């Protein structure tokens, strides 16, 4: 199976609609192809995002009432031009059309909210996919580090002139997290700083860029293909941390980094 076949089969595979032989062929391709694994991960993430109960909005009683009044007013103007009898107008207005029109407006409102939410979360998902792909790429020979050094006073100045911001480069060696270097990378079309730390044989990629939005330093977790992805928005800097280190230790690392 090649990537084109895999892309065609993937939705049916995720829906459990393939027979055993076909499923095994897709699975085999997934183990061999990082690109298609990413596709699969993205589709799974989108599916679970769409199941989020927060996507459902319930209109307030006041909102429904205002819609009903507006619809009634419009129907009254319409009825005035078409009907003369008050009895008929009353029947036409309240009992038949207003609830249906109000329901339609609610459906549109809910649909818009749902779309906005899924756009926002799919942008996060896009960044998660990009940093994960970059992490996997960095594990290939000679891709991990542009400036190999455990000294923050070497790594930090290296970014000068290469980026239009100066990334924080904390020394966490006393806590058992060894800086091994940094590199320049691209995420979401922007050049970003990457710091590489290690514990035992595990590489930790820290992607950094300026945070122009609001700060929210709660650490969020994304689990992807055996890798851990953590991210938060500091007051000045957005952080994405990717590693194959276990979740508990990586959280410990993220808290140490956030505290610096
Ligand atoms: Zn493939």
Short mmCIF file of C-alpha atoms and ligand atoms in Angstrom, two decimals:
data_model
loop_
_atom_site.label_atom_id
_atom_site.label_comp_id
_atom_site.label_asym_id
_atom_site.label_seq_id
_atom_site.Cartn_x
_atom_site.Cartn_y
_atom_site.Cartn_z
CA UNK A 1 0.00 0.00 0.00
CA UNK A 2 1.31 3.47 -0.84
CA UNK A 3 0.39 6.86 0.66
CA UNK A 4 -2.34 7.55 -1.95
CA UNK A 5 -4.06 4.23 -1.16
CA UNK A 6 -3.66 4.87 2.54
CA UNK A 7 -5.35 8.29 2.23
CA UNK A 8 -8.31 6.69 0.42
CA UNK A 9 -8.65 3.86 2.91
CA UNK A 10 -8.07 5.89 6.07
CA UNK A 11 -11.64 7.18 6.71
CA UNK A 12 -13.11 3.68 6.21
CA UNK A 13 -10.33 2.25 8.39
CA UNK A 14 -11.14 4.67 11.22
CA UNK A 15 -14.86 3.84 10.84
CA UNK A 16 -14.08 0.11 11.16
CA UNK A 17 -15.50 -0.55 7.72
CA UNK A 18 -12.57 -2.46 6.21
CA UNK A 19 -12.17 -6.20 6.27
CA UNK A 20 -9.34 -7.77 8.24
CA UNK A 21 -6.91 -8.02 5.32
CA UNK A 22 -7.42 -4.39 4.28
CA UNK A 23 -7.18 -3.18 7.89
CA UNK A 24 -3.87 -4.99 8.30
CA UNK A 25 -2.50 -3.40 5.12
CA UNK A 26 -3.44 0.08 6.39
CA UNK A 27 -1.95 -0.68 9.82
CA UNK A 28 1.26 -1.91 8.24
CA UNK A 29 1.57 1.26 6.18
CA UNK A 30 0.97 3.38 9.32
CA UNK A 31 3.88 1.72 11.09
CA UNK A 32 6.15 2.53 8.16
CA UNK A 33 4.99 6.03 7.19
CA UNK A 34 5.17 9.01 9.55
CA UNK A 35 3.20 11.25 7.16
CA UNK A 36 0.21 8.94 7.08
CA UNK A 37 0.41 8.46 10.85
CA UNK A 38 0.10 12.24 11.13
CA UNK A 39 -2.96 12.15 8.84
CA UNK A 40 -4.49 9.50 11.01
CA UNK A 41 -3.72 11.44 14.18
CA UNK A 42 -5.28 14.60 12.74
CA UNK A 43 -8.46 12.82 11.73
CA UNK A 44 -8.74 11.20 15.16
CA UNK A 45 -8.18 14.56 16.87
CA UNK A 46 -10.84 16.24 14.74
CA UNK A 47 -13.30 13.46 15.50
CA UNK A 48 -12.76 13.72 19.23
CA UNK A 49 -12.87 17.56 19.09
CA UNK A 50 -16.29 17.40 17.43
CA UNK A 51 -17.58 15.21 20.26
CA UNK A 52 -16.75 17.94 22.82
CA UNK A 53 -19.98 18.73 24.75
CA UNK A 54 -18.83 22.37 24.99
CA UNK A 55 -19.54 22.75 21.30
CA UNK A 56 -23.27 22.70 22.02
CA UNK A 57 -24.84 26.04 22.85
CA UNK A 58 -28.25 26.40 24.44
CA UNK A 59 -30.03 29.69 23.71
CA UNK A 60 -31.20 31.62 26.79
CA UNK A 61 -34.94 32.12 27.40
CA UNK A 62 -34.45 35.84 26.74
CA UNK A 63 -32.78 35.15 23.39
CA UNK A 64 -35.60 32.81 22.31
CA UNK A 65 -38.21 35.37 23.39
CA UNK A 66 -36.56 38.17 21.37
CA UNK A 67 -36.41 35.97 18.29
CA UNK A 68 -40.07 35.06 18.74
CA UNK A 69 -41.09 38.73 19.05
CA UNK A 70 -39.10 39.68 15.94
CA UNK A 71 -40.61 36.82 13.95
CA UNK A 72 -44.11 37.67 15.16
CA UNK A 73 -43.63 41.31 14.14
CA UNK A 74 -42.47 40.29 10.66
CA UNK A 75 -45.31 37.79 10.29
CA UNK A 76 -47.82 40.46 11.37
CA UNK A 77 -46.64 42.84 8.64
CA UNK A 78 -46.88 40.00 6.14
CA UNK A 79 -50.32 38.97 7.36
CA UNK A 80 -51.57 42.54 7.12
CA UNK A 81 -50.89 42.53 3.40
CA UNK A 82 -52.39 39.08 2.82
CA UNK A 83 -55.17 38.53 5.35
CA UNK A 84 -57.88 40.68 6.77
CA UNK A 85 -59.48 38.54 9.52
CA UNK A 86 -57.93 38.82 13.03
CA UNK A 87 -58.72 35.24 13.86
CA UNK A 88 -56.82 33.90 10.89
CA UNK A 89 -53.90 36.23 11.57
CA UNK A 90 -53.60 35.01 15.16
CA UNK A 91 -53.52 31.39 14.07
CA UNK A 92 -51.00 32.10 11.33
CA UNK A 93 -48.75 34.09 13.64
CA UNK A 94 -48.18 32.36 16.94
CA UNK A 95 -49.06 28.77 16.56
CA UNK A 96 -47.50 27.76 13.32
CA UNK A 97 -44.64 29.85 12.06
CA UNK A 98 -42.99 31.53 15.02
CA UNK A 99 -41.67 28.38 16.76
CA UNK A 100 -40.38 26.97 13.47
CA UNK A 101 -38.62 30.22 12.57
CA UNK A 102 -37.18 30.56 16.10
CA UNK A 103 -35.88 26.98 15.86
CA UNK A 104 -34.28 27.75 12.51
CA UNK A 105 -32.50 30.81 13.94
CA UNK A 106 -31.26 28.70 16.87
CA UNK A 107 -29.93 26.06 14.49
CA UNK A 108 -28.02 28.75 12.60
CA UNK A 109 -26.64 30.24 15.84
CA UNK A 110 -25.52 26.84 17.13
CA UNK A 111 -23.98 25.98 13.77
CA UNK A 112 -21.97 29.20 13.75
CA UNK A 113 -20.69 28.59 17.28
CA UNK A 114 -19.76 25.04 16.39
CA UNK A 115 -17.86 26.18 13.32
CA UNK A 116 -15.95 28.88 15.25
CA UNK A 117 -14.97 26.43 17.98
CA UNK A 118 -13.84 23.77 15.59
CA UNK A 119 -11.79 26.33 13.62
CA UNK A 120 -10.05 27.41 16.82
CA UNK A 121 -9.33 23.86 17.94
CA UNK A 122 -8.27 22.81 14.46
CA UNK A 123 -5.70 25.64 14.47
CA UNK A 124 -4.31 24.27 17.75
CA UNK A 125 -4.35 20.83 16.17
CA UNK A 126 -2.47 22.19 13.18
CA UNK A 127 0.27 23.56 15.44
CA UNK A 128 0.37 20.28 17.40
CA UNK A 129 0.84 18.38 14.13
CA UNK A 130 3.53 20.81 12.98
CA UNK A 131 5.60 20.60 16.18
CA UNK A 132 5.22 16.82 16.25
CA UNK A 133 6.36 16.54 12.62
CA UNK A 134 9.30 18.81 13.40
CA UNK A 135 10.17 16.74 16.47
CA UNK A 136 10.15 13.52 14.43
CA UNK A 137 12.24 15.19 11.70
CA UNK A 138 14.70 16.40 14.32
CA UNK A 139 15.41 12.81 15.38
CA UNK A 140 16.99 12.05 12.01
CA UNK A 141 20.79 12.25 11.98
CA UNK A 142 22.13 15.84 12.07
CA UNK A 143 18.70 17.47 12.30
CA UNK A 144 18.40 17.95 16.04
CA UNK A 145 20.76 20.82 16.77
CA UNK A 146 22.20 23.82 14.92
CA UNK A 147 24.14 25.15 17.91
CA UNK A 148 25.38 22.29 20.12
CA UNK A 149 26.09 23.63 23.60
CA UNK A 150 25.05 23.04 27.18
CA UNK A 151 25.82 26.69 27.95
CA UNK A 152 22.83 29.05 27.82
CA UNK A 153 25.28 31.94 27.27
CA UNK A 154 26.24 30.30 23.96
CA UNK A 155 22.77 29.18 22.88
CA UNK A 156 20.86 32.40 23.62
CA UNK A 157 23.11 34.78 21.62
CA UNK A 158 23.13 32.32 18.71
CA UNK A 159 19.47 33.23 18.00
CA UNK A 160 20.33 36.93 17.71
CA UNK A 161 20.03 38.07 14.10
CA UNK A 162 18.29 34.80 13.20
CA UNK A 163 14.98 35.67 14.89
CA UNK A 164 13.24 38.96 15.62
CA UNK A 165 12.79 37.97 19.27
CA UNK A 166 15.15 36.77 21.98
CA UNK A 167 13.96 33.43 23.39
CA UNK A 168 14.44 32.69 27.10
CA UNK A 169 17.03 29.91 27.55
CA UNK A 170 16.85 28.71 31.16
CA UNK A 171 19.52 26.53 32.74
CA UNK A 172 17.66 23.59 34.33
CA UNK A 173 20.71 21.34 34.82
CA UNK A 174 20.44 21.45 38.61
CA UNK A 175 17.00 19.88 38.27
CA UNK A 176 18.41 17.12 36.04
CA UNK A 177 17.38 18.58 32.67
CA UNK A 178 20.43 19.06 30.49
CA UNK A 179 20.46 21.65 27.74
CA UNK A 180 22.17 20.18 24.67
CA UNK A 181 21.61 22.98 22.17
CA UNK A 182 19.19 24.86 19.97
CA UNK A 183 18.06 25.22 16.41
CA UNK A 184 15.92 27.34 14.14
CA UNK A 185 12.71 25.79 12.84
CA UNK A 186 9.43 26.78 11.18
CA UNK A 187 5.96 26.27 12.67
CA UNK A 188 2.73 27.59 11.18
CA UNK A 189 4.72 29.55 8.60
CA UNK A 190 6.82 31.41 11.19
CA UNK A 191 10.46 31.00 12.19
CA UNK A 192 10.63 29.77 15.79
CA UNK A 193 13.33 28.97 18.33
CA UNK A 194 13.80 25.37 19.44
CA UNK A 195 15.71 24.44 22.59
CA UNK A 196 16.75 20.83 23.04
CA UNK A 197 17.04 19.32 26.50
CA UNK A 198 17.81 15.73 27.43
CA UNK A 199 17.12 13.35 30.26
CA UNK A 200 18.70 9.91 29.99
CA UNK A 201 18.45 9.16 26.24
CA UNK A 202 15.25 11.13 25.69
CA UNK A 203 15.30 14.31 23.63
CA UNK A 204 12.92 17.10 24.56
CA UNK A 205 12.18 19.72 21.91
CA UNK A 206 10.93 23.07 23.26
CA UNK A 207 9.39 25.30 20.57
CA UNK A 208 9.16 28.98 21.50
CA UNK A 209 7.77 32.08 19.91
CA UNK A 210 6.33 35.38 21.15
CA UNK A 211 2.82 35.22 22.56
CA UNK A 212 0.76 38.07 21.12
CA UNK A 213 -2.49 36.74 22.60
CA UNK A 214 -3.63 36.52 26.20
CA UNK A 215 -1.52 34.62 28.72
CA UNK A 216 -2.86 31.29 30.02
CA UNK A 217 -0.16 29.26 31.67
CA UNK A 218 -2.30 26.18 32.38
CA UNK A 219 -0.35 23.31 30.80
CA UNK A 220 -2.43 21.52 28.15
CA UNK A 221 -1.65 18.00 27.03
CA UNK A 222 -1.95 16.36 23.65
CA UNK A 223 -1.12 12.71 23.22
CA UNK A 224 0.09 11.70 19.78
CA UNK A 225 1.58 8.49 18.41
CA UNK A 226 3.48 7.61 21.54
CA UNK A 227 4.81 11.16 21.93
CA UNK A 228 3.76 13.68 24.55
CA UNK A 229 2.93 17.23 23.58
CA UNK A 230 2.49 19.95 26.21
CA UNK A 231 1.77 23.60 25.60
CA UNK A 232 0.94 26.83 27.39
CA UNK A 233 0.96 30.58 26.77
CA UNK A 234 3.28 32.51 29.07
CA UNK A 235 3.00 36.28 29.48
CA UNK A 236 5.52 36.85 26.68
CA UNK A 237 6.20 33.47 25.14
CA UNK A 238 4.20 30.56 23.75
CA UNK A 239 5.67 27.15 24.60
CA UNK A 240 5.19 23.79 22.90
CA UNK A 241 7.11 20.85 24.40
CA UNK A 242 7.42 17.51 22.57
CA UNK A 243 9.15 14.33 23.68
CA UNK A 244 8.86 10.57 23.93
CA UNK A 245 9.57 10.90 27.64
CA UNK A 246 6.79 9.61 29.90
CA UNK A 247 3.95 11.98 30.75
CA UNK A 248 4.78 12.43 34.46
CA UNK A 249 8.42 13.38 33.86
CA UNK A 250 7.61 15.65 30.94
CA UNK A 251 5.04 17.47 33.09
CA UNK A 252 7.74 17.89 35.75
CA UNK A 253 10.02 19.35 33.05
CA UNK A 254 7.29 21.69 31.78
CA UNK A 255 6.63 23.01 35.30
CA UNK A 256 10.36 23.58 35.84
CA UNK A 257 10.56 25.46 32.54
CA UNK A 258 7.44 27.50 33.26
CA UNK A 259 8.79 28.43 36.71
CA UNK A 260 11.94 29.97 35.21
ZN1 LIG B 1 2.15 7.00 3.69
#
